Coordinates of C-alpha atoms and ligand atoms in Angstrom, one line a residue:
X1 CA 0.0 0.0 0.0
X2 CA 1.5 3.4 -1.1
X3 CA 0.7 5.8 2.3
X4 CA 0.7 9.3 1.9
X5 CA 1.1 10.0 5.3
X6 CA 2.9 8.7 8.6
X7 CA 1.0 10.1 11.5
X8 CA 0.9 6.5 12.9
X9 CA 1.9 7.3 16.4
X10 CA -0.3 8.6 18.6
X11 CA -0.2 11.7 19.9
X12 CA -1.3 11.6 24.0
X13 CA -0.6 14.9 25.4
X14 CA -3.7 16.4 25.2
X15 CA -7.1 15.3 26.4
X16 CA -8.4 13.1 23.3
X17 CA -5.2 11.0 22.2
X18 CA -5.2 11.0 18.0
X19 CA -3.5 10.6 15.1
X20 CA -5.4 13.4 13.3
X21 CA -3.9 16.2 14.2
X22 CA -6.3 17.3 16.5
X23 CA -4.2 20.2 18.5
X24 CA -4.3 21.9 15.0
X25 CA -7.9 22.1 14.6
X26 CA -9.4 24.1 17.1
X27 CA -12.7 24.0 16.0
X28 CA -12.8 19.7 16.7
X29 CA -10.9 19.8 19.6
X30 CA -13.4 21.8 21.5
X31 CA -16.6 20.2 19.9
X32 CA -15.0 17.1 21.4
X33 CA -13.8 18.1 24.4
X34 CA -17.4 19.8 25.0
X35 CA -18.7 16.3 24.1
X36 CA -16.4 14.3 26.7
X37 CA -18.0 15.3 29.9
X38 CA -21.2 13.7 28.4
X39 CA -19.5 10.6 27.4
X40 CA -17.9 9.7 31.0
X41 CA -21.1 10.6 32.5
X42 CA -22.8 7.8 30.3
X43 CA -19.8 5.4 31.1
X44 CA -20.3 6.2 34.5
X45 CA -23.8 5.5 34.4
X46 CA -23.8 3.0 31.8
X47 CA -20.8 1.1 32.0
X48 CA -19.9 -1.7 33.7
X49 CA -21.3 -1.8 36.5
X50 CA -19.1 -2.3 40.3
X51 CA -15.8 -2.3 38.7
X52 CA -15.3 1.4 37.9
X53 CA -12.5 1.8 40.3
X54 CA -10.4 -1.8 39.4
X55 CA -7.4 -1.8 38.0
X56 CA -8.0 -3.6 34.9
X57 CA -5.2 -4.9 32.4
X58 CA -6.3 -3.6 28.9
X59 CA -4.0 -2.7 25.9
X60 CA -4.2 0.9 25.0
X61 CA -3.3 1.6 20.8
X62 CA -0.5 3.7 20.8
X63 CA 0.2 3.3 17.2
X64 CA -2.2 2.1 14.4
X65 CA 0.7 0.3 12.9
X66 CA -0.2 -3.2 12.3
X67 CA 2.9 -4.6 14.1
X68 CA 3.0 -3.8 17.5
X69 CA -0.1 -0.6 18.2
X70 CA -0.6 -1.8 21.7
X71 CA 0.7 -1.2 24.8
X72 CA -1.0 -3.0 27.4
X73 CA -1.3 -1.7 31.6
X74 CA -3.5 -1.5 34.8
X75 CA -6.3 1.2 34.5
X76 CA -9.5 2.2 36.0
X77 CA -11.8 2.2 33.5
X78 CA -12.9 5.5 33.3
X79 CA -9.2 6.8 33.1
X80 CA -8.8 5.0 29.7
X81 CA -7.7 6.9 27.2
X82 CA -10.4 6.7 24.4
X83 CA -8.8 8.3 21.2
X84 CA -9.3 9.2 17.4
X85 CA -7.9 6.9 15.3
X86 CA -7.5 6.8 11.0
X87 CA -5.7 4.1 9.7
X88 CA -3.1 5.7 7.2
X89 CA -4.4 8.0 4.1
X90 CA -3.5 6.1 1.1
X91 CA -2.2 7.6 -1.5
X92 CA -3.9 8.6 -4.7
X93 CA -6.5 6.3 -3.7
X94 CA -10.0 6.3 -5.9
X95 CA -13.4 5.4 -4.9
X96 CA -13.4 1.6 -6.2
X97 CA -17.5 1.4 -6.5
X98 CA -20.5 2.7 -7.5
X99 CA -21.2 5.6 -10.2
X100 CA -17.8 7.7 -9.2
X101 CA -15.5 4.3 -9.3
X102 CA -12.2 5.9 -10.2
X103 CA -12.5 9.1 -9.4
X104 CA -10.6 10.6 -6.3
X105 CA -11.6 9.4 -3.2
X106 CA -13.8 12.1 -1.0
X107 CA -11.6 13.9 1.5
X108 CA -14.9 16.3 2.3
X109 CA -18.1 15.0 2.3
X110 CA -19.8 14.9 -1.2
X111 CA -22.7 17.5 -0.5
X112 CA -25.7 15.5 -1.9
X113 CA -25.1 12.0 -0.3
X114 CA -24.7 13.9 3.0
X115 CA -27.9 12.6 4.7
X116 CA -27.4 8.9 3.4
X117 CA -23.7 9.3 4.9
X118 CA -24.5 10.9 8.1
X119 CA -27.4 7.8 8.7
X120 CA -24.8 5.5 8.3
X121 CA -22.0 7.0 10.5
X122 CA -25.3 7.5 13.0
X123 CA -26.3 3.6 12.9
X124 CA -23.0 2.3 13.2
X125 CA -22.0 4.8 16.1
X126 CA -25.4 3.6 17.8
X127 CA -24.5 0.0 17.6
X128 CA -21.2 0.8 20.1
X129 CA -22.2 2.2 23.7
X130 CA -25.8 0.1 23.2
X131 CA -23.5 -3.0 23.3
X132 CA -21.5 -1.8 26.4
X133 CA -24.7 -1.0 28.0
X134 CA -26.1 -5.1 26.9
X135 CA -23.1 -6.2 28.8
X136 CA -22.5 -3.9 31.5
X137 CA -24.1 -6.5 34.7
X138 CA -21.8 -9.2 33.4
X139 CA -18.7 -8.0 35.9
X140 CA -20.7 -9.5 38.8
X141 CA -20.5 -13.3 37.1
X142 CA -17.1 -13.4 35.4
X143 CA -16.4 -16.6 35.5
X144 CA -12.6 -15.9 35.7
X145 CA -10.4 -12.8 36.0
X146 CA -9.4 -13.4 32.4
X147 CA -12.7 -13.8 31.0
X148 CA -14.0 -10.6 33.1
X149 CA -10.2 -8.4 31.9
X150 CA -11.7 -9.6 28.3
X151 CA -15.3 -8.0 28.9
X152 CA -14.0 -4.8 29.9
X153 CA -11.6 -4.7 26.8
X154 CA -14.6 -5.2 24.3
X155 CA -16.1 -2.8 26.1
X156 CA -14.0 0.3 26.4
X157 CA -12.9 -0.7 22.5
X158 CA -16.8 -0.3 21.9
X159 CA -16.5 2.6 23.7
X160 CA -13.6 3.9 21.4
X161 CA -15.9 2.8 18.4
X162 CA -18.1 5.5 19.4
X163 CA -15.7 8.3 20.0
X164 CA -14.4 7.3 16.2
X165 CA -18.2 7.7 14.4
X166 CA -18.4 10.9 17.0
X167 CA -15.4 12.2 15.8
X168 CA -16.4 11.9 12.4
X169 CA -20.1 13.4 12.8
X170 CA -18.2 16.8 14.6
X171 CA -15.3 17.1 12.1
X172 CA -17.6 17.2 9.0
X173 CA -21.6 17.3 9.5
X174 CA -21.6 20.4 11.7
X175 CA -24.8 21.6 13.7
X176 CA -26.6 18.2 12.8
X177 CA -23.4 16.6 13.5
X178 CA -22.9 17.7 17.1
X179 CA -26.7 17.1 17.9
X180 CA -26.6 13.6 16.6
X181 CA -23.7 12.9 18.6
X182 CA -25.9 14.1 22.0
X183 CA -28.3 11.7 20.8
X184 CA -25.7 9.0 21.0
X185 CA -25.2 9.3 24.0
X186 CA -28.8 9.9 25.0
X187 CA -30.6 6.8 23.6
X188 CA -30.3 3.5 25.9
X189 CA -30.8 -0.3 24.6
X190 CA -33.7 -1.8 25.7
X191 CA -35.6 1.3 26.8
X192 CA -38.8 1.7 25.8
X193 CA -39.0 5.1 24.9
X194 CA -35.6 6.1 23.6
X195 CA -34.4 2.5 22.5
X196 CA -30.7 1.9 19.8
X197 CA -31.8 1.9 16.5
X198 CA -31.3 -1.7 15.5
X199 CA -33.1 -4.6 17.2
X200 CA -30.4 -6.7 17.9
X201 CA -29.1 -3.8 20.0
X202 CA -32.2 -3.9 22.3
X203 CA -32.0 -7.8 23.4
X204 CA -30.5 -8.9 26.9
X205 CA -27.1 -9.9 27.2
X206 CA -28.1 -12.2 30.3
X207 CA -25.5 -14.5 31.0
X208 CA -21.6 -15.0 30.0
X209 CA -22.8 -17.9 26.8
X210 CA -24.5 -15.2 25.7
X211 CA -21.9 -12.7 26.0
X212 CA -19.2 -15.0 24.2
X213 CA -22.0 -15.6 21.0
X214 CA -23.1 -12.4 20.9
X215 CA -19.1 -11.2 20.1
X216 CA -18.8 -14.4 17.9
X217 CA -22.5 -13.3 15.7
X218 CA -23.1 -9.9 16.6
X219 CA -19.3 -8.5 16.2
X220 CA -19.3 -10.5 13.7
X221 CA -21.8 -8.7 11.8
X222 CA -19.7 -5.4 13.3
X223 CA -17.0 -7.1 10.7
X224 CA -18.7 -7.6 7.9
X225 CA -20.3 -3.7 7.8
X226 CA -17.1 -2.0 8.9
X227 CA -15.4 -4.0 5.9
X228 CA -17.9 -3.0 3.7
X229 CA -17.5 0.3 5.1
X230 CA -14.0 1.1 4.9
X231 CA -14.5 -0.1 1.0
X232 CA -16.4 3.7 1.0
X233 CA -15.3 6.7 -1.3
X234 CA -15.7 9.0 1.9
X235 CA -11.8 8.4 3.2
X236 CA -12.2 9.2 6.0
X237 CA -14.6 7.2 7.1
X238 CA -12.4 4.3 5.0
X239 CA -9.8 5.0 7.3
X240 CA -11.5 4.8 10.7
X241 CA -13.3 1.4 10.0
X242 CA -9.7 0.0 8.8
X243 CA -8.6 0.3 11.9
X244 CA -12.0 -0.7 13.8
X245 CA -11.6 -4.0 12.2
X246 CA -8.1 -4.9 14.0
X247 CA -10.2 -3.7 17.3
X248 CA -12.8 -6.0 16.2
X249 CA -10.7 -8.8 15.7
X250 CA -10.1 -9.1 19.6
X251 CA -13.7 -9.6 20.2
X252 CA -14.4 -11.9 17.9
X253 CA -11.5 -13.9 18.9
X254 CA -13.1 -13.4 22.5
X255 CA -16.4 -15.2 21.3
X256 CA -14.7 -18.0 19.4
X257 CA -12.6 -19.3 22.3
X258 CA -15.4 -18.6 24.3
X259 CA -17.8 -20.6 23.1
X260 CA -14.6 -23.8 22.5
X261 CA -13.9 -22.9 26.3
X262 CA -17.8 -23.9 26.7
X263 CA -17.7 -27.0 24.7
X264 CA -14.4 -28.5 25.8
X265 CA -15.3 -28.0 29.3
X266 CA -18.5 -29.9 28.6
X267 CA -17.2 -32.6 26.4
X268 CA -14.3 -33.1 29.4
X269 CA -16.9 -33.6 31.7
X270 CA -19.0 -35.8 29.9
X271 CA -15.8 -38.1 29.3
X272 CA -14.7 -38.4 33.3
X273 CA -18.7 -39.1 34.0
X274 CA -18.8 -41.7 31.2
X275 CA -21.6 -40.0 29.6
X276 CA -21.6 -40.3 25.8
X277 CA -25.2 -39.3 24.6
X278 CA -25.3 -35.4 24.4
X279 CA -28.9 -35.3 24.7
X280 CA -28.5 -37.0 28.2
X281 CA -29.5 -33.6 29.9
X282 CA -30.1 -33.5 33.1
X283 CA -27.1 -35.9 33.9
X284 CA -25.0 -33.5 31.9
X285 CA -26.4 -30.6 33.1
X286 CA -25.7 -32.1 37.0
X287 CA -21.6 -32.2 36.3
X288 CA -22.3 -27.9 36.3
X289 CA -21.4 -27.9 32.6
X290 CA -23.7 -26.3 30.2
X291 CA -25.1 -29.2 27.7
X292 CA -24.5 -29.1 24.1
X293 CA -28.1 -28.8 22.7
X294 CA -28.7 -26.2 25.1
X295 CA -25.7 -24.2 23.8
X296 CA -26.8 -25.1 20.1
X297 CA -30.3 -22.8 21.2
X298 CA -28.1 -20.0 21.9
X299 CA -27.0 -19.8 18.7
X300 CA -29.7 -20.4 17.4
X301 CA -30.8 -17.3 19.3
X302 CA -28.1 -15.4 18.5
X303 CA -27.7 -16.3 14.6
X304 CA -31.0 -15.7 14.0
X305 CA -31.3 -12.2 15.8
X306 CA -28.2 -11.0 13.9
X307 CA -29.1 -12.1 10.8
X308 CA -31.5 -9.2 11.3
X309 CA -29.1 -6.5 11.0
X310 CA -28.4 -7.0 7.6
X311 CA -31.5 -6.0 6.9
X312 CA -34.0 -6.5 4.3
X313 CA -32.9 -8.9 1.4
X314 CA -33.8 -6.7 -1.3
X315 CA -33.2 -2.8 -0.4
X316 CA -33.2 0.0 -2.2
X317 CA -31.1 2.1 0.8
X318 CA -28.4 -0.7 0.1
X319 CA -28.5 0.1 -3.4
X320 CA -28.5 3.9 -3.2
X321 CA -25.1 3.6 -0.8
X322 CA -23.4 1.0 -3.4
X323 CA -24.1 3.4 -6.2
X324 CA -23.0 6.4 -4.2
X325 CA -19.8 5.0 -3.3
X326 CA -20.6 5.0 0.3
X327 CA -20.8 1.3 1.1
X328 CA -19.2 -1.0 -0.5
X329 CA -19.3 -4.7 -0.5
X330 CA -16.9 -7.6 1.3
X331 CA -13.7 -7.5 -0.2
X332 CA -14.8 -5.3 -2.8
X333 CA -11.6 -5.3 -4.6
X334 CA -11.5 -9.3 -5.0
X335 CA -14.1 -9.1 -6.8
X336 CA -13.9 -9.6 -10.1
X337 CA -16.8 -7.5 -12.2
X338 CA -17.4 -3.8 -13.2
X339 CA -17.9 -2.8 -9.4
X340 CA -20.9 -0.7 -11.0
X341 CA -23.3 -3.4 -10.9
X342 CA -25.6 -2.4 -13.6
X343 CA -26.4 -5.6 -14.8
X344 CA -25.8 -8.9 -13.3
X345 CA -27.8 -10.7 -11.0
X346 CA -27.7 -12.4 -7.4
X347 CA -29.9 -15.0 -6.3
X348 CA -32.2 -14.2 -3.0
X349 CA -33.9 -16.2 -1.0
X350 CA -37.5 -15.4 -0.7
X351 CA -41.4 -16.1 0.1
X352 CA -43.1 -16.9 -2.6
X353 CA -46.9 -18.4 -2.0
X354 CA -45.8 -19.7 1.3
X355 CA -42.5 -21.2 0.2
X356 CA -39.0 -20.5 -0.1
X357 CA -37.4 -20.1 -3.1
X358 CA -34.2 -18.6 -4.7
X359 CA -35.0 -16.1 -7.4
X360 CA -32.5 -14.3 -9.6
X361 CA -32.7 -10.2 -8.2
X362 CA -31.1 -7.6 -9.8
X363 CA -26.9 -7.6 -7.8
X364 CA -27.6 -4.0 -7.1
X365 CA -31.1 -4.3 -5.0
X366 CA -29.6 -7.8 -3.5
X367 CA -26.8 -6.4 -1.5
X368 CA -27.8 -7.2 2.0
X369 CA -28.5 -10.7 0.9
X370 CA -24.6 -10.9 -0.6
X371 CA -22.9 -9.5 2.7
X372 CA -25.4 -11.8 4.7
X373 CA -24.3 -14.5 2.8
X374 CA -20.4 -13.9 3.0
X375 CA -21.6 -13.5 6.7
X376 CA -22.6 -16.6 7.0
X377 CA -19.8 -18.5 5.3
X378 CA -17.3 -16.6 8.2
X379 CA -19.9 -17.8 10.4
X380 CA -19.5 -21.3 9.8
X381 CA -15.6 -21.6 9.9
X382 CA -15.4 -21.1 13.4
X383 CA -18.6 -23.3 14.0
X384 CA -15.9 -26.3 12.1
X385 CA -13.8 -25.5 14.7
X386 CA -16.1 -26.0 17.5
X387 CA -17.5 -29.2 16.0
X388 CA -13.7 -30.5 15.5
X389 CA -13.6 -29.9 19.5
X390 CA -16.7 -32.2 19.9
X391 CA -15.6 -34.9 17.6
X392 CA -11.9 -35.1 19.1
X393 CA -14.1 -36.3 22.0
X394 CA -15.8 -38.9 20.6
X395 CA -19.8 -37.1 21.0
X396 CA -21.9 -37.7 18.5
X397 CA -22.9 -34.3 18.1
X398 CA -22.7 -31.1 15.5
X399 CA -23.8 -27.9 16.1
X400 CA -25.5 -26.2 12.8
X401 CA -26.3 -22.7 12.0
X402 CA -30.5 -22.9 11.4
X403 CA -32.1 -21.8 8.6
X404 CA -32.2 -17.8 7.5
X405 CA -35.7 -18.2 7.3
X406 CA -35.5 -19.5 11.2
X407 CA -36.9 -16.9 14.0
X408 CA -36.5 -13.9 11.9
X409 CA -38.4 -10.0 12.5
X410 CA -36.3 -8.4 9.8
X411 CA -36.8 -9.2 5.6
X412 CA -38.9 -11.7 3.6
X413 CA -39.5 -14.3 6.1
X414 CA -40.3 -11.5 9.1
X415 CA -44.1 -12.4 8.8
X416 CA -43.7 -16.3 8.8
X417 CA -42.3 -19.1 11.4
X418 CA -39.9 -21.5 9.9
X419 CA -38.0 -24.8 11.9
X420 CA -34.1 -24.6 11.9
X421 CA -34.2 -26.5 8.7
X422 CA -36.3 -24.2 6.8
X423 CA -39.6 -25.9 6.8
X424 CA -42.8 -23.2 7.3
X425 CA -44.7 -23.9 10.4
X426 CA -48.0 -22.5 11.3
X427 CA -48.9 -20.7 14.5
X428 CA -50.0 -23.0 16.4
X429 CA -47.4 -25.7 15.6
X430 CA -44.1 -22.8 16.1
X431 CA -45.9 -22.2 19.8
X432 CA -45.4 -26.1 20.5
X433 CA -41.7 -25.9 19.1
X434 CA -39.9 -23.4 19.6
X435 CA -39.0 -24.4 23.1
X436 CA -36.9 -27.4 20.6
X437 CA -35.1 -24.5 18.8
X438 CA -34.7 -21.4 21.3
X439 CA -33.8 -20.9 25.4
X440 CA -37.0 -21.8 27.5
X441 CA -37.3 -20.7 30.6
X442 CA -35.6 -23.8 32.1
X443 CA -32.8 -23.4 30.1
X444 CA -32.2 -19.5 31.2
X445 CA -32.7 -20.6 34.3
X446 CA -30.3 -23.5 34.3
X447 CA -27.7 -21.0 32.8
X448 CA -28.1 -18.2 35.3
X449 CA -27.8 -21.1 38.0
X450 CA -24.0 -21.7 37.0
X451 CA -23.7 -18.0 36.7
X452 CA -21.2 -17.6 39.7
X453 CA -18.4 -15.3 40.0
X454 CA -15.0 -16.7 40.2
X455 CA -12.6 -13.7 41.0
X456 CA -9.8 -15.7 41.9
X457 CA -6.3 -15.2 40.0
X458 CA -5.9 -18.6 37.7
X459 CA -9.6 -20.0 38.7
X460 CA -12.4 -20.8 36.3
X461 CA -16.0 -21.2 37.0
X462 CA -17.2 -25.4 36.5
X463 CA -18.8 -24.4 33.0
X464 CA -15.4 -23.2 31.1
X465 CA -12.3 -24.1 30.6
X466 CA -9.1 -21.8 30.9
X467 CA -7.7 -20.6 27.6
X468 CA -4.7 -21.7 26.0
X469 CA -2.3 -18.7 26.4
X470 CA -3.1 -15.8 28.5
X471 CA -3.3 -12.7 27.5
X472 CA 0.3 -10.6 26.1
X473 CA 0.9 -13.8 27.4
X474 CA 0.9 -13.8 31.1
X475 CA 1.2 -16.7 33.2
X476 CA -2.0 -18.7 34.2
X477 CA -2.8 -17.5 37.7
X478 CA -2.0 -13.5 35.9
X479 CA -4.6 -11.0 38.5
X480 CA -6.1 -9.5 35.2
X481 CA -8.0 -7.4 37.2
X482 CA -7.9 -6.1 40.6
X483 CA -10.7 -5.3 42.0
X484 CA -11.4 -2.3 44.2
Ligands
BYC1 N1 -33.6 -3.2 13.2 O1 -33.4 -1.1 3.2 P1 -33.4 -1.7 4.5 C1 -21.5 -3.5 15.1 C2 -34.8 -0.5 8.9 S1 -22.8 -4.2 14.2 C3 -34.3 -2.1 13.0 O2 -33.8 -3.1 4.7 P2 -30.7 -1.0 4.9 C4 -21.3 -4.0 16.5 C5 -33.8 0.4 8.2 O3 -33.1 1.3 9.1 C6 -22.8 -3.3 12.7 N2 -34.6 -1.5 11.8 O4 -32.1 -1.6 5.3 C7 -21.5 -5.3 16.8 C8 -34.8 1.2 7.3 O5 -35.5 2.2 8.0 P3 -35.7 3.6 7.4 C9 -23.5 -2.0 12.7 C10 -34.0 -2.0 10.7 O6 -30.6 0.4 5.2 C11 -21.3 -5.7 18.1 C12 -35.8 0.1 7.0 O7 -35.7 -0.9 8.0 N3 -23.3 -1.2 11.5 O8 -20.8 -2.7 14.6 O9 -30.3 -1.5 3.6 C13 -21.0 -4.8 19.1 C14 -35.6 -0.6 5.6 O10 -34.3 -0.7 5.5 C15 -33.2 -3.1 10.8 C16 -24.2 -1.1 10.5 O11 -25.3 -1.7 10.5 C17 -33.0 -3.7 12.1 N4 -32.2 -4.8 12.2 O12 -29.9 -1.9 5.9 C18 -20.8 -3.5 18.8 C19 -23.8 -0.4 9.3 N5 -32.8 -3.4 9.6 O13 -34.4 4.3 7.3 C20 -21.0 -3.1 17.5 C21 -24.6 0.8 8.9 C22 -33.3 -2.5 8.7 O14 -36.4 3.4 6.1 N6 -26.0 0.4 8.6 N7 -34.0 -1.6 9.5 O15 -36.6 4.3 8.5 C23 -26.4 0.0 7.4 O16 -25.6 -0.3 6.6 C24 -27.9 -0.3 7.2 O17 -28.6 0.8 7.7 C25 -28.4 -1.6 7.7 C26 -29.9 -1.8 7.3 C27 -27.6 -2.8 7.3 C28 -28.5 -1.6 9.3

């Protein structure tokens, strides 16, 4: 990559560490640090909640270099140092989509896509401190010092999310910009009046399986729309999802060997009890280890909820971004076509007279189907990985990603129930089931049952096993966080 500039160090002397330049633009600086008391005041109310005096060990970016931007170190949470950071202009670069593909990529904001732009920066700013606030009771059931050090990391790194769509809205949307950056900080997930704008965003995160597939599906997602974000002609918002997505990776990661933690724990304690038949649940569920078709509900849950935030299948707002050159798609530039798409179709999957069907849609009005399909496909690596777990012991058990059509509110199969293989159900009959496919009560409760904290250095709760490596690889009993 040819980069123009190599601001890649951050600066940290002034209130708002960045790699922008900040202390030369006064107008910013001050909308920001007028916007900061705000923002502590919501992370004091809305973040996690009991530990805002522990020293937790977090890594800080001190670089957006790829090799070696973190510098990790005790801090109370509130005394992190949430920054702005671009990933590095690159030079020359062209907008690689959409009507303007080839022309110079936007340093200002192109005047008439300003509202489409600002909705976007506005939805994916929303998605960050609704998350924190999902997660912000978990503290009080880590179910290790690790796992709890890795909570507070996803959540100050959301936190930072928001601080980079903020920075964005104050540097370059003005008087609407600054008011839609109060309203960031105003709505709350779940509440009834002033809820986050996406659904997914207003669900309970109740317990810690939840927490680890919620960062392996709902980050997830956060992947997929930051990449087909930092695709966008705007640069700078090109630049601020690029590095996002390093960010990103960390939670993810924090899902995947979550959930393996889960399922080798279980699989372990099947082996020492002598208990080969998965569906065996109550003895499984007596060793304190969460069973696997319970843990194949959760994410069914939370596969089937995220699925919703691509959208609907065939969208014209999709279309209108893709042309603009605002949002691009997956790995737009593997992609081997005019990058126009003004002819060329994609098969969707749709309801037609009560059954589901693929139909050939024009590519353009079909773009939330193609990045929910690439979504998937990521999805399902890491669900190999689990099963390879299960299989190295021996279970006879897989766990599958249901249906799209499954438990959906969102698109062509919002007004229909479908099992997890697909097959319609009527009312009456999805009633009967759906304790087969989703959490019942007896299941939540089961789960919050094991939900107790473990807060001692090198201890795990019954229900997980410890990880591999620690993390910046401290030793096994490592006091992650010390709490206050
Ligand atoms: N809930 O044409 P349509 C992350 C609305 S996660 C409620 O189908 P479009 C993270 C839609 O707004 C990534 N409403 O949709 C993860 C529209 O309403 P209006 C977040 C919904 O625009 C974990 C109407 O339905 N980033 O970062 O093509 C932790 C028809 O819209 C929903 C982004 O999402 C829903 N699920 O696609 C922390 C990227 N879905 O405007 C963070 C930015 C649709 O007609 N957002 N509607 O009143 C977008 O690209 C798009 O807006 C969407 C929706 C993909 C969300």
């Amino acid at each position: 990559m040819n980069l123009v500039s190599d601001i890649q160090s951050v600066d940290y002397d002034g209130l708002i560490p960045n790699n922008v330049g900040l202390g030369g633009d006064v107008r910013v600086k001050r909308a920001l640090e007028r916007w900061h008391p705000g923002y502590i005041n919501w992370w004091q109310d809305m973040g996690p909640e009991g530990f805002q005096e522990s020293l937790v060990y977090l890594r800080t970016a001190v670089s957006v270099d790829p090799k070696g931007w973190a510098k990790f170190d005790y801090v109370q949470m509130p005394k992190y140092r949430w920054g702005i950071l671009l990933a590095p202009q690159v030079k020359d670069r062209k907008i690689p989509f959409g009507a303007h593909r080839g022309e110079d990529a936007w340093q200002e904001v192109p005047g008439e896509y300003r509202a489409m732009l600002r909705r976007l920066i506005v939805i994916q700013g929303d998605t960050e401190p609704a998350s924190v606030e999902q997660q912000r009771h978990l503290g009080k059931t880590a179910p290790s010092l690790y796992d709890m050090r890795n909570l507070f990391q996803v959540n100050v790194e959301e936190g930072r999310h928001l601080w980079a769509m903020v920075y964005l809205l104050q540097k370059y949307f003005g008087t609407d910009g600054r008011e839609e950056a109060e309203a960031l900080l105003q709505r709350r997930s779940g509440d009834a009046d002033t809820p986050r704008m996406l659904g997914a965003f207003n669900e309970k995160t109740p317990d810690w399986l939840s927490f680890f597939m919620f960062t392996y599906f709902t980050d997830r997602d956060g992947k997929m729309q930051l990449e087909a974000l930092a695709q966008s002609g705007f640069d700078p918002l090109s630049r601020t999802c690029r590095f996002m997505l390093t960010e990103e990776a960390h939670h993810m990661f924090v899902g995947e060997t979550g959930v393996t933690r889960v399922i080798q724990r279980t699989c372990e304690a099947m082996k020492e009890a002598g208990i080969d038949n998965p569906f065996e649940k109550e003895a499984v569920r007596k060793l304190g280890v969460i069973d696997l078709p319970t843990l194949q509900k959760k994410a069914n849950l939370h596969f089937s909820l995220t699925l919703d935030l691509f959208g609907n299948e065939i969208s014209t707002n999709a279309a209108n971004a893709f042309h603009a050159g605002l949002k691009g798609r997956y790995r737009e530039e593997r992609l081997d076509d005019d990058h126009k798409l003004q002819s060329g179709t994609y098969p969707v999957l749709r309801l037609v007279d009560g059954q589901i069907r693929n139909e050939d849609t024009p590519a353009l009005s079909a773009l939330n189907m193609r990045l929910r399909d690439d979504y998937v496909a990521d999805c399902n690596v890491g669900v190999g990985r689990w099963n390879k777990v299960i299989r190295e012991f021996g279970i006879p058990f897989e766990i599958k990603l249901p249906h799209v059509a499954f438990h959906r509110h969102i698109g062509e199969f919002s007004d229909v129930h479908a099992d997890v293989d697909g097959n319609i159900l009527g009312d009456a009959e999805w009633e009967k089931r759906q304790g087969d496919y989703l959490p019942s009560a007896d299941d939540k409760a089961f789960i919050e049952s094991l939900m107790q904290a473990q807060y001692e250095p090198g201890q795990f709760a019954s229900w997980i096993a410890p990880p591999k490596v620690g993390i910046d690889n401290k030793p096994g009993d490592f006091e992650y966080v010390k709490i206050a």
